[in-house]
Amino acid sequence: MDRILAAALQLVDEEGAEALSMRSLAQRLESGTATLYRHFGNRATLITQVIDRVFGEIELDSRALAELSWDQACEVIARTMFDTLGRHRTIAPLLIEQTPTGPNAMALRERCLAVLLDGGLPPGLAARAYATLARHVLGFAIQLTGDGNDTERERASARFHALSAEDFPATRAVADSLPVPLEDEFAFGLELIIGGLRQLHAS
């Protein structure tokens, strides 16, 4: 099973999420699709386990987290999730197809919710906070798939600077700061979310 999942993840890493099928995986393994169907039943089950394998790569130090405040711990968890998905930039589209429910994903959800509840957030707010943080990570992880290189960003910057100051005065005013690197956007958004949660928690 581990060999099959490793091959499936490698296929996604190399060829993209859309390339993952029972047939393509069987070809990579030099096996038959019937063998795969005995293990997984269907593509959705295969995707569930491939996603969970990635979630299993999210390494969190329990002792270190315990020494942090709830908001600091949430930031560490979110950044670690984003960094892990960043190592598998083509996996994120599979997360759109289904909510992660494998054992590793469930354990991560449990840990994050426990951090929020132990920090004093009421259950309703803790649930919404986790959902917001998880979707923030996922949303930016999906964009990693098409994140441009330095040359593309330079071209985008040149386009902003070339705009008419009369027609686009606001855009021209901030052109020196555009486009914002994706990692910076993620960090800024995460800061805003956690800052907002602090305020809700204190109110």
Coordinates of C-alpha atoms in Angstrom, one line a residue:
M1 CA 0.0 0.0 0.0
D2 CA 2.8 2.4 0.9
R3 CA 4.5 1.8 -2.4
I4 CA 1.3 2.5 -4.3
L5 CA 0.6 5.8 -2.5
A6 CA 4.2 6.9 -2.9
A7 CA 3.9 6.3 -6.7
A8 CA 0.6 8.1 -6.8
L9 CA 2.0 11.1 -5.0
Q10 CA 5.0 11.1 -7.3
L11 CA 2.7 11.0 -10.3
V12 CA 0.8 14.1 -9.0
D13 CA 4.0 15.9 -8.2
E14 CA 5.5 15.3 -11.6
E15 CA 2.4 15.5 -13.9
G16 CA -0.3 17.3 -11.9
A17 CA -3.4 16.3 -10.1
E18 CA -5.4 15.8 -13.3
A19 CA -3.0 13.1 -14.3
L20 CA -3.9 10.8 -11.4
S21 CA -6.2 8.0 -12.5
M22 CA -6.3 4.3 -11.9
R23 CA -5.0 3.7 -15.4
S24 CA -2.1 6.1 -15.2
L25 CA -1.1 4.8 -11.8
A26 CA -1.2 1.2 -12.9
Q27 CA 1.0 2.1 -15.8
R28 CA 3.5 3.7 -13.5
L29 CA 3.5 0.7 -11.2
E30 CA 3.6 -1.7 -14.2
S31 CA 0.6 -3.3 -12.8
G32 CA -3.1 -3.8 -13.7
T33 CA -6.0 -1.6 -12.7
A34 CA -7.7 -4.5 -11.1
T35 CA -5.0 -4.7 -8.5
L36 CA -5.6 -1.0 -7.6
Y37 CA -9.4 -1.4 -7.4
R38 CA -8.9 -4.2 -4.9
H39 CA -7.0 -1.7 -2.7
F40 CA -9.0 1.4 -3.2
G41 CA -12.4 0.7 -4.8
N42 CA -12.5 3.9 -6.8
R43 CA -10.5 7.1 -7.6
A44 CA -12.1 9.1 -4.8
T45 CA -10.8 6.6 -2.2
L46 CA -7.3 6.8 -3.8
I47 CA -7.4 10.6 -3.6
T48 CA -8.4 10.4 0.0
Q49 CA -5.4 8.3 0.9
V50 CA -2.9 10.4 -1.3
I51 CA -4.1 13.6 0.4
D52 CA -3.8 12.0 3.8
R53 CA -0.2 10.9 3.0
V54 CA 0.6 14.6 2.4
F55 CA -1.1 15.5 5.7
G56 CA 1.1 12.9 7.4
E57 CA 4.2 15.0 6.3
I58 CA 3.0 17.9 8.4
E59 CA 5.4 17.8 11.3
L60 CA 4.4 19.7 14.5
D61 CA 6.4 19.7 17.7
S62 CA 3.8 19.0 20.5
R63 CA 6.1 20.3 23.2
A64 CA 6.9 23.5 21.4
L65 CA 3.2 24.1 20.6
A66 CA 2.3 23.6 24.2
E67 CA 4.6 26.5 25.2
L68 CA 2.9 28.9 22.8
S69 CA -0.2 30.9 23.2
W70 CA -3.2 29.7 21.2
D71 CA -2.8 32.4 18.6
Q72 CA 1.0 31.7 18.2
A73 CA 0.3 28.0 17.9
C74 CA -2.4 28.6 15.2
E75 CA 0.1 30.6 13.2
V76 CA 2.7 27.8 13.5
I77 CA 0.2 25.2 12.4
A78 CA -1.1 27.2 9.4
R79 CA 2.4 28.1 8.2
T80 CA 3.5 24.4 8.6
M81 CA 0.5 23.3 6.6
F82 CA 1.3 25.9 3.9
D83 CA 4.9 24.9 3.7
T84 CA 4.1 21.2 3.4
L85 CA 1.6 21.8 0.6
G86 CA 4.2 24.0 -1.0
R87 CA 6.4 21.0 -1.3
H88 CA 3.6 19.3 -3.3
R89 CA 2.4 22.3 -5.3
T90 CA 0.2 20.2 -7.6
I91 CA -1.7 18.4 -4.8
A92 CA -3.9 21.2 -3.8
P93 CA -6.5 20.9 -6.6
L94 CA -7.3 17.4 -5.2
L95 CA -8.4 19.1 -2.0
I96 CA -11.1 20.8 -3.8
E97 CA -12.7 17.5 -4.7
Q98 CA -13.3 16.4 -1.1
T99 CA -12.8 17.4 2.5
P100 CA -9.8 15.7 4.0
T101 CA -11.1 12.9 6.3
G102 CA -8.1 10.5 6.5
P103 CA -6.5 9.7 9.9
N104 CA -3.7 12.2 9.5
A105 CA -6.1 15.0 8.4
M106 CA -8.4 14.2 11.3
A107 CA -5.6 14.3 13.8
L108 CA -4.4 17.7 12.5
R109 CA -8.0 19.1 12.7
E110 CA -8.2 17.7 16.3
R111 CA -5.0 19.3 17.3
C112 CA -5.9 22.7 15.9
L113 CA -9.3 22.7 17.4
A114 CA -7.8 21.6 20.8
V115 CA -5.4 24.6 20.6
L116 CA -8.4 26.9 20.0
L117 CA -10.6 25.4 22.7
D118 CA -7.7 25.3 25.3
G119 CA -7.1 29.0 24.5
G120 CA -10.5 29.8 25.7
L121 CA -12.4 30.2 22.4
P122 CA -16.0 29.0 22.6
P123 CA -16.8 26.0 20.5
G124 CA -18.7 27.9 17.8
L125 CA -15.9 30.4 17.4
A126 CA -13.3 27.7 17.5
A127 CA -15.0 25.8 14.7
R128 CA -15.3 28.8 12.5
A129 CA -11.7 29.9 13.3
Y130 CA -10.4 26.5 12.2
A131 CA -12.4 26.5 9.0
T132 CA -11.2 30.0 8.1
L133 CA -7.6 29.1 8.8
A134 CA -7.8 25.9 6.8
R135 CA -9.4 27.5 3.8
H136 CA -6.9 30.4 3.9
V137 CA -4.1 27.8 3.7
L138 CA -5.8 25.8 1.0
G139 CA -6.7 28.9 -1.1
F140 CA -3.1 30.0 -1.2
A141 CA -1.8 26.5 -1.7
I142 CA -3.9 26.1 -4.8
Q143 CA -2.4 29.3 -6.2
L144 CA 1.1 27.9 -5.7
T145 CA 0.4 25.7 -8.7
G146 CA 0.4 28.6 -11.0
D147 CA 2.7 31.0 -9.1
G148 CA 4.8 32.9 -11.6
N149 CA 8.6 33.0 -11.6
D150 CA 10.7 36.2 -11.2
T151 CA 10.5 36.9 -14.9
E152 CA 6.7 36.8 -15.0
R153 CA 6.5 39.0 -11.9
E154 CA 8.8 41.5 -13.5
R155 CA 6.5 41.5 -16.6
A156 CA 3.5 42.1 -14.4
S157 CA 5.2 44.9 -12.6
A158 CA 6.1 46.5 -15.9
R159 CA 2.5 46.3 -17.0
F160 CA 1.3 48.1 -13.8
H161 CA 3.9 50.8 -14.3
A162 CA 2.8 51.3 -17.9
L163 CA -0.8 52.0 -17.1
S164 CA -2.2 55.4 -17.7
A165 CA -2.0 57.5 -14.5
E166 CA -5.1 59.3 -15.6
D167 CA -7.2 56.1 -16.1
F168 CA -5.7 54.1 -13.2
P169 CA -4.3 56.6 -10.7
A170 CA -4.7 54.3 -7.6
T171 CA -3.0 51.4 -9.3
R172 CA -0.2 53.6 -10.5
A173 CA 0.2 54.9 -6.9
V174 CA 1.0 51.5 -5.6
A175 CA 2.7 50.1 -8.7
D176 CA 6.0 49.9 -6.9
S177 CA 4.5 47.3 -4.5
L178 CA 2.8 45.2 -7.2
P179 CA 2.5 42.3 -7.7
V180 CA 2.7 41.2 -4.1
P181 CA 4.6 37.8 -3.7
L182 CA 2.3 35.0 -3.0
E183 CA 4.1 34.1 0.2
D184 CA 3.8 37.7 1.5
E185 CA 0.1 37.7 0.7
F186 CA -0.4 34.5 2.6
A187 CA 1.5 35.8 5.6
F188 CA -0.4 39.1 5.6
G189 CA -3.7 37.4 5.3
L190 CA -2.8 35.0 8.2
E191 CA -1.8 37.9 10.3
L192 CA -5.2 39.6 9.7
I193 CA -7.2 36.5 10.4
I194 CA -5.4 35.8 13.7
G195 CA -5.6 39.4 14.7
G196 CA -9.3 39.4 14.1
L197 CA -9.7 36.2 16.2
R198 CA -7.8 37.8 19.0
Q199 CA -10.3 40.7 19.0
L200 CA -13.3 38.3 18.9
H201 CA -11.8 36.3 21.7
A202 CA -11.3 39.4 23.8
S203 CA -14.8 40.8 23.2

